[in-house]
Each structure stands twice: as structure tokens, then as C-alpha cells.
Short mmCIF file of C-alpha atoms in Angstrom, two decimals:
data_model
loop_
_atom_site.label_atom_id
_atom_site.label_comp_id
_atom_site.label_asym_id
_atom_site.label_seq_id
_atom_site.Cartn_x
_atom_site.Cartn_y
_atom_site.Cartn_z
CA UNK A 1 -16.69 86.81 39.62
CA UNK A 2 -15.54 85.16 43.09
CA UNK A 3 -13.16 82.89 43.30
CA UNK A 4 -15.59 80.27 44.22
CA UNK A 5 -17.05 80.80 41.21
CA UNK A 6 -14.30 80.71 39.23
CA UNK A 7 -13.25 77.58 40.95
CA UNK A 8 -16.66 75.91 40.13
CA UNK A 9 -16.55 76.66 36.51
CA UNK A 10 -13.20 75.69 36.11
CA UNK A 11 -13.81 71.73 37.60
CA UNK A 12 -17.46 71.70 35.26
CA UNK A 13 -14.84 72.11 32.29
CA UNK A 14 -12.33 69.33 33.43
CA UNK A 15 -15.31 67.36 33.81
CA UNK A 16 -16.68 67.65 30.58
CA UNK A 17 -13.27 67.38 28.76
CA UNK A 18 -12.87 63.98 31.00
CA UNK A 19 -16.39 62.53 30.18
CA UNK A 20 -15.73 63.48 26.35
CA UNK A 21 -12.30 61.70 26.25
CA UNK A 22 -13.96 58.42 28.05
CA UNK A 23 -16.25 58.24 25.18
CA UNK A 24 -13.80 58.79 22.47
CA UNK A 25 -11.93 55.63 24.57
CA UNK A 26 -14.70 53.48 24.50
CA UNK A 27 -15.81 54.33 21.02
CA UNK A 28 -12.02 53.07 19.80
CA UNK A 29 -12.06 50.55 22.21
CA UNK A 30 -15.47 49.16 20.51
CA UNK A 31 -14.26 49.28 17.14
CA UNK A 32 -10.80 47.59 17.71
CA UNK A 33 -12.92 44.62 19.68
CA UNK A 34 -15.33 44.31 16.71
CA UNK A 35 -12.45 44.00 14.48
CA UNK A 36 -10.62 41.62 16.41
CA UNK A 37 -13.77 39.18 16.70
CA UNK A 38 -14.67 39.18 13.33
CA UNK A 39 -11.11 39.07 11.37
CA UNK A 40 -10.04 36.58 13.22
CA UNK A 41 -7.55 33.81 12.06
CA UNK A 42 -8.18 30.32 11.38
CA UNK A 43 -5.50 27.76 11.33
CA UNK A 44 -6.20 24.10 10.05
CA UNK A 45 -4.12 20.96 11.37
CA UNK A 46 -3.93 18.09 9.26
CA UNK A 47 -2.60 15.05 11.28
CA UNK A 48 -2.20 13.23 8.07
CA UNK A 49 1.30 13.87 7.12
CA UNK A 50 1.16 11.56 3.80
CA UNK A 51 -1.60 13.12 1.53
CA UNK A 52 -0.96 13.19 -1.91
CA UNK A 53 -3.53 14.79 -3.49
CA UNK A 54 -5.87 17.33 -1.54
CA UNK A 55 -10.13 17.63 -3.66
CA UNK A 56 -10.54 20.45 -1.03
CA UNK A 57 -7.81 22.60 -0.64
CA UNK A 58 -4.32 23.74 -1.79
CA UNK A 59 -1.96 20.07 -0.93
CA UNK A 60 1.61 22.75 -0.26
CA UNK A 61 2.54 23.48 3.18
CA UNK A 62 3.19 26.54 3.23
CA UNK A 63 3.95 29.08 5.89
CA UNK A 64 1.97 32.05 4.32
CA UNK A 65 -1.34 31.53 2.06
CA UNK A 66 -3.23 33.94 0.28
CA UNK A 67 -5.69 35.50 2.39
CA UNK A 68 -8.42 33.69 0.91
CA UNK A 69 -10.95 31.19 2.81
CA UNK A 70 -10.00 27.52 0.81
CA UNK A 71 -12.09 25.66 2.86
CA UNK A 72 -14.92 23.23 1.60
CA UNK A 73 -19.04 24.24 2.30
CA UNK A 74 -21.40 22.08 3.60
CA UNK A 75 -24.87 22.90 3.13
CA UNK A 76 -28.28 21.44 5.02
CA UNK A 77 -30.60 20.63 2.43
CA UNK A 78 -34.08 19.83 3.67
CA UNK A 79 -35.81 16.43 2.19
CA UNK A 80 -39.44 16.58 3.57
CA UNK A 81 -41.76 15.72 0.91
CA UNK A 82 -42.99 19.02 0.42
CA UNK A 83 -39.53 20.31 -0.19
CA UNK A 84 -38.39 17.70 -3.01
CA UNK A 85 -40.24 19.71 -5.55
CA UNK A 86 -38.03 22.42 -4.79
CA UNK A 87 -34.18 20.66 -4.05
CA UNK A 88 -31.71 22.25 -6.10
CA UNK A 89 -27.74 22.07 -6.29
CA UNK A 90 -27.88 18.28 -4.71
CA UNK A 91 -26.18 17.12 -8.31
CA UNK A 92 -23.42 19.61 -7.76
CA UNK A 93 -22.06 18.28 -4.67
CA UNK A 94 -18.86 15.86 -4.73
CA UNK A 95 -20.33 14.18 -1.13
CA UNK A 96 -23.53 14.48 0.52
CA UNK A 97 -24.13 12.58 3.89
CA UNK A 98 -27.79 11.39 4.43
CA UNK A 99 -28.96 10.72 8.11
CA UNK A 100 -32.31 10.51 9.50
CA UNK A 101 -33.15 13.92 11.81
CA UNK A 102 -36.46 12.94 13.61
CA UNK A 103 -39.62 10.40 13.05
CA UNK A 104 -37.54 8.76 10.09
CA UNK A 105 -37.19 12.05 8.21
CA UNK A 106 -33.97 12.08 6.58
CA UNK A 107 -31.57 15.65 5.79
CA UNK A 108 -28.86 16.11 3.76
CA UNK A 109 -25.23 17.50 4.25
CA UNK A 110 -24.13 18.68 0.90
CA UNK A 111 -19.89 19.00 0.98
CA UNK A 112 -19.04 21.54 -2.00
CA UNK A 113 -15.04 21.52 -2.87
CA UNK A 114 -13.36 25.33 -2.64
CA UNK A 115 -13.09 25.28 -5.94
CA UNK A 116 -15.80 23.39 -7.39
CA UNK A 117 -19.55 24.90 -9.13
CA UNK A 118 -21.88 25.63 -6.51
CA UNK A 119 -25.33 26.10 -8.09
CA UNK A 120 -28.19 27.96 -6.40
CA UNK A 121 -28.99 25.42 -3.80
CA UNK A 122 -31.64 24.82 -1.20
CA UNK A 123 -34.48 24.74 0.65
CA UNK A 124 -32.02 24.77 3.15
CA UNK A 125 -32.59 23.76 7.03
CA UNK A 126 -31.37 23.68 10.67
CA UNK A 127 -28.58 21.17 11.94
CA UNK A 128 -28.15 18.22 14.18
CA UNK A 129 -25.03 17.70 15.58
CA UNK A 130 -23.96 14.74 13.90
CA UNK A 131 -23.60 16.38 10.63
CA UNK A 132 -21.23 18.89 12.51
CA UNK A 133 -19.14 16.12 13.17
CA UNK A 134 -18.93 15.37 9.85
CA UNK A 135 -18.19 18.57 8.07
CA UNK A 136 -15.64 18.85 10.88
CA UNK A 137 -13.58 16.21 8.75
CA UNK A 138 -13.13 18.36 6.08
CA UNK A 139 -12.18 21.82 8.09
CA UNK A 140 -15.42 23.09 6.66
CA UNK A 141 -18.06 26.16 6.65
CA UNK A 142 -21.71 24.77 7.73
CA UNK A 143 -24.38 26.37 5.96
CA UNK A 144 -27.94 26.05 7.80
CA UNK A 145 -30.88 27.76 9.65
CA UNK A 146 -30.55 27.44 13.58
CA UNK A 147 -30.40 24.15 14.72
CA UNK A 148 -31.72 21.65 17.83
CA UNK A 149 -29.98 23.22 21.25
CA UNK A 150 -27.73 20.84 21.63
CA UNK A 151 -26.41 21.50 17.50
CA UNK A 152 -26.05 25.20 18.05
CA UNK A 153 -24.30 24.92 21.20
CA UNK A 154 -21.56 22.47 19.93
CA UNK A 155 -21.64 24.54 16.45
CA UNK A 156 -20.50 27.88 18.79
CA UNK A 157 -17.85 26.08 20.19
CA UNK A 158 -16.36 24.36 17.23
CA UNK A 159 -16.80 27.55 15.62
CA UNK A 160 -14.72 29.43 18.34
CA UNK A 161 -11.85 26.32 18.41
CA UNK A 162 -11.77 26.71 14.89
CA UNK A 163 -12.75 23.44 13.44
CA UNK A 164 -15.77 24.57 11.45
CA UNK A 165 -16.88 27.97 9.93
CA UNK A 166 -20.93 28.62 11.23
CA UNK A 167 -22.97 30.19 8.68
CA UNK A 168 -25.90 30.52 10.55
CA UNK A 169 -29.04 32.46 8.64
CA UNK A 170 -29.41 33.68 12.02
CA UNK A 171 -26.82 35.56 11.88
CA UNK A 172 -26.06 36.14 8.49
CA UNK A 173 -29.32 36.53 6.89
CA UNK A 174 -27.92 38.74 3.47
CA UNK A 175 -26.01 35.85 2.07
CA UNK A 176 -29.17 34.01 1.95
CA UNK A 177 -32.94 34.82 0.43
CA UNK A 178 -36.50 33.14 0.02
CA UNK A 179 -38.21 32.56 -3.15
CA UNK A 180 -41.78 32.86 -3.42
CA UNK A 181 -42.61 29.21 -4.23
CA UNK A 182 -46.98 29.58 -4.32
CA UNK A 183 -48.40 28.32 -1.29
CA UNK A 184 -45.38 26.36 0.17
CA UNK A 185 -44.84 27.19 3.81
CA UNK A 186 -42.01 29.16 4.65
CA UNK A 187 -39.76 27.09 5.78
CA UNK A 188 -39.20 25.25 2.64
CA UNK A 189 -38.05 28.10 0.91
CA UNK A 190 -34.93 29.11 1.73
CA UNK A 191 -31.63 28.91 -0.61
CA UNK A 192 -28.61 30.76 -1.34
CA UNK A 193 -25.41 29.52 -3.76
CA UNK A 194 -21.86 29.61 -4.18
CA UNK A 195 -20.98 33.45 -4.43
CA UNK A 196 -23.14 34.15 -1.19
CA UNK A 197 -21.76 31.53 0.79
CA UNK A 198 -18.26 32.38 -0.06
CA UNK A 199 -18.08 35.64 0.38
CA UNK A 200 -19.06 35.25 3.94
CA UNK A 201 -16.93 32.83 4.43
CA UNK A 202 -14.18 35.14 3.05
CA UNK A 203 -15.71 37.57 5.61
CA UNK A 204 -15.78 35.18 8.59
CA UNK A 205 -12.13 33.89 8.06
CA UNK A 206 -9.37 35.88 6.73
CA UNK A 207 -6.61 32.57 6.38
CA UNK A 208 -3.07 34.39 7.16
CA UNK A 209 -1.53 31.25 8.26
CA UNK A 210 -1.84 27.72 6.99
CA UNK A 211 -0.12 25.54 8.91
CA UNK A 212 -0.18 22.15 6.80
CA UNK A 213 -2.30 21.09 4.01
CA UNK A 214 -5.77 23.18 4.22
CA UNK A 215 -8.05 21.46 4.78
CA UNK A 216 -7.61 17.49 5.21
CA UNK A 217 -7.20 15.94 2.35
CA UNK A 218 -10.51 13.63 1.24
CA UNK A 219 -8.72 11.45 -2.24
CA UNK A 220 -10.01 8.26 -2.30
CA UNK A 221 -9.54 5.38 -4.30
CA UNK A 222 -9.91 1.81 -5.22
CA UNK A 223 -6.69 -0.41 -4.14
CA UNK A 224 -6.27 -3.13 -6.12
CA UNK A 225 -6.02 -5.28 -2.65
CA UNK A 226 -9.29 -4.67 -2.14
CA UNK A 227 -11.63 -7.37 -3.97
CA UNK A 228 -14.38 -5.99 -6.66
CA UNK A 229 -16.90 -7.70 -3.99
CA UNK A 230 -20.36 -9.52 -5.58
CA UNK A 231 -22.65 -7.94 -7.82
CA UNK A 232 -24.66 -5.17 -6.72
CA UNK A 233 -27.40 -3.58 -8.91
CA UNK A 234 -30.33 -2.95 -7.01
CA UNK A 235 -29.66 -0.98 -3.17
CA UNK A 236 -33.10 -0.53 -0.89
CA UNK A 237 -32.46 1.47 2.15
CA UNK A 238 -35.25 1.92 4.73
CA UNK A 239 -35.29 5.19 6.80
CA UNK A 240 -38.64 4.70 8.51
CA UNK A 241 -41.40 5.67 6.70
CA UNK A 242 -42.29 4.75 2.92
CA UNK A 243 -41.81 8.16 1.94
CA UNK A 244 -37.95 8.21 2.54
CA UNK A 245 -37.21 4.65 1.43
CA UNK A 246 -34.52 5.20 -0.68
CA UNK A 247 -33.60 3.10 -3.84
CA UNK A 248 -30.20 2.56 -6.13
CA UNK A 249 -30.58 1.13 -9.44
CA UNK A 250 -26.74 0.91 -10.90
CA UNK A 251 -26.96 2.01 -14.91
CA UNK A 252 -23.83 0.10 -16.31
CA UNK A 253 -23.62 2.89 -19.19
CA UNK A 254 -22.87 5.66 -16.68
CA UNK A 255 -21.27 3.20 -14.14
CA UNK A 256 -23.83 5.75 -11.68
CA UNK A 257 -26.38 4.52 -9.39
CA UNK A 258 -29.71 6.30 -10.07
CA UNK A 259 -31.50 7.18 -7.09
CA UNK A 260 -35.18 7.00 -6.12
CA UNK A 261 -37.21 8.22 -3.03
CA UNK A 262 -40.53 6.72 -2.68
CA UNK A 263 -40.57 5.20 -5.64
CA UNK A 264 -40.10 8.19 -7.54
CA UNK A 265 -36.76 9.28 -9.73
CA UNK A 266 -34.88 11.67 -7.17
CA UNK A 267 -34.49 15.28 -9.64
CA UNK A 268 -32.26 17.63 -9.06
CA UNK A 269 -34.94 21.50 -10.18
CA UNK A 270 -31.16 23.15 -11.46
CA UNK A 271 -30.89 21.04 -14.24
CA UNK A 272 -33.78 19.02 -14.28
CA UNK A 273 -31.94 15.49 -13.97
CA UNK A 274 -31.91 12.31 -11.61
CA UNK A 275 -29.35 12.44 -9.72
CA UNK A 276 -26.68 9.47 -9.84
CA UNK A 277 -23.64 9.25 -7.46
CA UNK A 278 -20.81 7.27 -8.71
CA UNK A 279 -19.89 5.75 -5.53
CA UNK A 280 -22.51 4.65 -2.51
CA UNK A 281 -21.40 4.17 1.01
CA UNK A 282 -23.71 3.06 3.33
CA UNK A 283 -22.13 3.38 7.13
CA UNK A 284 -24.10 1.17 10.00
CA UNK A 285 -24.25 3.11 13.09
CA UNK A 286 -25.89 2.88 16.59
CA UNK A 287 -29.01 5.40 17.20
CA UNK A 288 -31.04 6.18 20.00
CA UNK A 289 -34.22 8.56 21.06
CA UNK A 290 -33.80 11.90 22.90
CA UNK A 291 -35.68 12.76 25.51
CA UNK A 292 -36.52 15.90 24.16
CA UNK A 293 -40.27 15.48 22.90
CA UNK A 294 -39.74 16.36 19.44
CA UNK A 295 -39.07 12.48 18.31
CA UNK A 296 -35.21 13.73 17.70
CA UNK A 297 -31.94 10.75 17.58
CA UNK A 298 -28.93 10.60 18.67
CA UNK A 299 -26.09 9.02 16.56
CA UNK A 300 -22.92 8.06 16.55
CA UNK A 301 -20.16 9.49 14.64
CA UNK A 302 -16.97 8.41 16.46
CA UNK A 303 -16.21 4.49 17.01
CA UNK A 304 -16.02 1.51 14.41
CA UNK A 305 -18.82 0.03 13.23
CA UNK A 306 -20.10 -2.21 9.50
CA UNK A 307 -20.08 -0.66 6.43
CA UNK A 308 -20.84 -1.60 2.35
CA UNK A 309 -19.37 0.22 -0.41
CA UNK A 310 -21.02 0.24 -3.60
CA UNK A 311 -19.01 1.28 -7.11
CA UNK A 312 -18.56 0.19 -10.60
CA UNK A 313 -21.82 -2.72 -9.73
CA UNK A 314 -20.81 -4.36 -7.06
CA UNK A 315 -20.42 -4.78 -2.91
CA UNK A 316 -17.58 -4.38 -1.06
CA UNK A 317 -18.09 -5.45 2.59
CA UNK A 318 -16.08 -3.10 4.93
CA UNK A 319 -16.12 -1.56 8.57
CA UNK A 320 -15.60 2.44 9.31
CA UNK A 321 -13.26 3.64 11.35
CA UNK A 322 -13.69 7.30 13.44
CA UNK A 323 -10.79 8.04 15.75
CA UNK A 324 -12.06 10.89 17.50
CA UNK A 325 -14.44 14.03 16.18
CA UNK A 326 -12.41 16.30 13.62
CA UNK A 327 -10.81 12.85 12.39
CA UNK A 328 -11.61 11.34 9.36
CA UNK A 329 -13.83 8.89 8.87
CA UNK A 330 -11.52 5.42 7.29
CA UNK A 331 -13.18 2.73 5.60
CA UNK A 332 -11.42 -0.80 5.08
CA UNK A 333 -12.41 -4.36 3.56
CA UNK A 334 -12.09 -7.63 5.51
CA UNK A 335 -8.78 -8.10 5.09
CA UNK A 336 -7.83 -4.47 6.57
CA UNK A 337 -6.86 -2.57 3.22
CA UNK A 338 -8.04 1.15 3.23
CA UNK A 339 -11.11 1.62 1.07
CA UNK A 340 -9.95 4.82 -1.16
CA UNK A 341 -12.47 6.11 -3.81
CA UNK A 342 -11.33 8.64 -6.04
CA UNK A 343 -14.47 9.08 -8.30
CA UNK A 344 -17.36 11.63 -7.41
CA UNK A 345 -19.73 12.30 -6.67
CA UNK A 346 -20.12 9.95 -3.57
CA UNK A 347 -23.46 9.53 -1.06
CA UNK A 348 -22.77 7.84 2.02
CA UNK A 349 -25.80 7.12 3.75
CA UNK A 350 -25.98 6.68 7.49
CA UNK A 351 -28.29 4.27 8.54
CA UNK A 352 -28.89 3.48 12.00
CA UNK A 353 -28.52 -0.32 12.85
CA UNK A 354 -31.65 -0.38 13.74
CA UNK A 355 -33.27 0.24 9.95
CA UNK A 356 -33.02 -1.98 7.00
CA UNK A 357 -30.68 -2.05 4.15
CA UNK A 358 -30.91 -4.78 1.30
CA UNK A 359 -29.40 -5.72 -1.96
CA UNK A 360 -28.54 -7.76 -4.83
CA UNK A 361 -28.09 -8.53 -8.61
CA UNK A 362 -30.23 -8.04 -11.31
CA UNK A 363 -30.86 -11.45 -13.14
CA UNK A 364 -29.16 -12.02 -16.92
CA UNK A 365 -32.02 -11.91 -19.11
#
């Protein structure tokens, strides 16, 4: 064999041995980045430095946790009136936000404590970004199918600064499932519960470093400063259409409001029982249309605005207070003493100012 040759063989196996060990690279190189975007860690900051007691989380400050995601779950749960025959796990929650999505249809926001029962629950739905701002308050995981544009693409970067967990069905399709519910369209029928959801938010998060108390503490209760208020029995809120006016009728043996849509006893299919929060909040807030031709709102979430708070039968007038969006929302009475509630389960409804909301006292018999 000529040198030439020799030569010529020589490079073709330098080449191959080169080409083989770029691949190896790149093949490491892929699995390090996968693991790097996907264990990532998650840090929570809690600007309140005077919590006492924490419904969501672990109150210590501690330095190292337990690699385990303590965060709180907030779940879409549709409330189109082919869906209601299906709603399940809406009892469970400790809060759940109403808000009107689009044409007067309202959605919920379900907020489920780390540590709390979390029934099968569903049909779940997409997001608007209002309720992002929301579970945002909490350091939360959002459960929900896709979204409106403008939801998903503040979701991705919440999700990537941290403030709130997406789990997207998009993305993560095995932690949820559809049940064959007859003739229902398909969009009504998706659910998942408690062990899903948590795993993949295990998944999603590995905690290795709290920082303070994880997340923001959400105790609330009752001040003696602030005044009982008048009687209250009877609450009528008015979304849009008849179909989602929503009514409170306080039971004084439960000291719970039952609640009625459409003149109809709101059930809860897990347990087959009305559902009846202890406390009602109903939050005023300015509204407007989208130009998006799809009848969608805007809302706000950060501000001040007038508020009523409804517990143990009667009406406390109060305003909400929003310093910026991961903040908490703060209510207080007229004379400027924090509204803290530390019975559940709660609904606060937002209404937008431009909707009605009425109520009053039963008369003595």
C-alpha cells in the first residue's frame, strides 16, 4: 500500500473517531440541559415579615426545606351550563375566585391548601390572565387547559420568574384524563385531582431553598375593630346573563351561605351537596372589552377599589387594596382596620362595576 494510501486511510479514521466523540458531546450536553430546565429551583419571597400563622405552607424560615413542592393549587373549573352537571371538587376548596371570562360567562379559580383533600375535580378549562394574578398571591401551581394569548404568554413568564407553577394540559397531558360523560362535548370533560396535580408539581419544582415563609401566608380573621356591619341574608349578584346570576341565602344553623345559580341549588357531583362558603367577598373592580373578537374582558387586579364582606349574617362595607401583582390582595372597613377572616371556605366574587350586586335582610316572621 502507498503511502498516499496509507495517509488517506489514516485521516478517514481521525475523522470518524472525531465525528463519534462530537456526538457523544452533544448527547451529554442534551441530557445535562434537560436536567437543568426541568429540576430547576424555586424560591418564594414573602414581603410580609409578621405572619403568624401560614393555611398554605410551612410558617419557619428556614434555610433548607425538604425537597418537597408546599405550594397551594389553583385549579380552572369551567361553569358553562352544560358543565354544572358535571363540577366536582368545588366544596373542597378553602377559596375559589369567580370572575366573568367572556359574554357574562363566569370561571372559577379553585385555591387548594398543600396540605388540604383535593377530590377528583373538574371539567377543568383554559385561563385568563386575571386569575394568574391571583394565584400569584399565594406562590401557587395553576392548573388549566391553554389559555387566551395574552394568559399563556404572561403564564410563561411568571412561570420562568418563578411566581407561579404552569400546569398546562398542554404540556402535561398524563396528570390529567377525560371521562366519557354521554354526549357532552369534549371540552367539558376534563378533570384530574390531588395526587396528579401534585406529583407534577413535585416534578416541576424540586424546593431546595426556602427563603422565608413558603408561600405567603393567607390567615384571616375578624378584628374586633371592625363592626359586625347590618344584616345580610339574602346576596343577588348579576354576571350578565340569567343563567349565571348568582344567589346567597345565609342558613343561620350552619352560619354558611348556600349558593344558587339560576335559580337552582349550586351541587357539588363528589358528594352530592350544595355548596356553602362560610365567608363571601364580593370585590368591585373596573372591566373593559378586548378587541379581540371573541367578546373577552379585561380586569383589574392591582389598584383599590369597593368591596362587601359577608360572614356570620351580615355586611361589612370595605375597600381592597392590591399593591402591585404577586402582592396580596388587603381588605379594610371604613375606618381602615384590616378585614382578616380566618374561617373557610371563602368565595370572593369579582364583579365588574359595571354589573349589579344587591342585598338585604330577611324579614322576622
Amino acid at each position: 500500500m502507498s503511502k498516499t494510501r496509507k495517509r488517506h486511510s489514516l485521516l478517514c479514521r481521525v475523522e470518524k473517531l472525531l465525528i463519534f466523540l462530537g456526538i457523544l458531546a452533544l448527547a451529554w450536553l442534551l441530557i445535562f440541559a434537560y436536567l437543568g430546565f426541568f429540576k430547576r429551583d424555586i424560591k418564594f419571597v414573602d414581603t410580609e415579615s409578621n405572619s403568624s400563622i401560614n393555611l398554605f405552607g410551612n410558617n419557619n424560615k428556614q434555610e433548607d426545606a425538604p425537597k418537597e413542592a408546599t405550594v397551594p393549587i389553583g385549579v380552572m373549573i369551567e361553569n358553562s351550563v352544560a358543565a354544572r352537571p358535571f363540577q366536582k371538587g368545588l366544596s373542597s376548596a378553602k377559596i375559589v375566585y369567580e370572575a366573568p371570562t367572556e359574554a357574562g360567562i363566569s370561571r372559577f379559580l379553585a385555591v387548594f391548601p398543600s396540605d388540604s383533600e383535593m377530590p377528583k375535580i373538574g371539567p377543568i378549562r383554559s385561563v385568563r390572565p386575571y386569575y394568574i394574578d391571583w394565584i400569584a398571591e399565594y406562590g401557587g401551581a395553576l392548573a388549566h387547559v391553554g389559555g387566551s394569548d395574552e394568559a399563556l404568554r404572561k403564564l410563561a413568564q411568571m412561570n420562568r420568574d418563578e411566581m407561579v407553577i404552569d400546569l398546562d394540559q398542554f404540556k402535561f397531558g398524563n396528570s390529567f384524563w377525560r371521562e366519557n360523560i354521554g354526549r357532552t362535548a369534549l371540552e367539558h370533560t376534563m378533570f384530574s385531582d390531588g395526587n396528579a396535580l401534585r406529583s407534577l408539581v413535585t416534578v416541576q419544582a424540586e424546593p431546595k431553598k426556602v427563603t422565608t415563609t413558603t408561600p405567603k401566608s393567607s390567615r384571616f380573621r375578624l378584628r374586633n375593630k371592625t363592626a359586625p356591619g347590618e344584616s345580610a341574608h339574602e346576596v343577588n349578584i348579576q354576571f350578565g346573563f340569567p343563567a349565571y346570576a348568582v344567589r346567597y341565602s345565609y342558613d343561620a344553623a350552619t352560619n354558611r351561605y348556600l349558593r344558587f345559580q339560576a335559580g337552582a341549588p349550586h351541587i357539588d357531583q363528589n358528594n352530592g351537596e350544595q355548596i356553602a362558603p362560610k365567608v363571601i367577598i364580593v370585590q368591585r373592580v373596573r372591566a373593559w372589552p378586548l378587541a379581540d373578537g371573541k367578546s373577552r374582558i379585561g380586569m383589574q387586579t392591582v389598584g383599590s377599589g369597593n368591596a362587601t364582606v359577608f360572614m356570620d349574617g351580615h355586611a361589612i362595607a370595605a375597600r381592597w387594596e392590591k399593591s402591585a401583582q404577586t402582592e396580596r390582595t388587603n381588605f379594610f372597613d371604613d375606618a381602615g382596620n384590616k378585614i382578616e377572616i380566618s374561617t373557610y371556605p371563602a368565595w370572593i366574587e369579582v364583579v365588574p362595576d359595571y354589573n349589579s350586586v344587591e342585598y338585604f335582610a330577611r324579614l322576622s316572621s
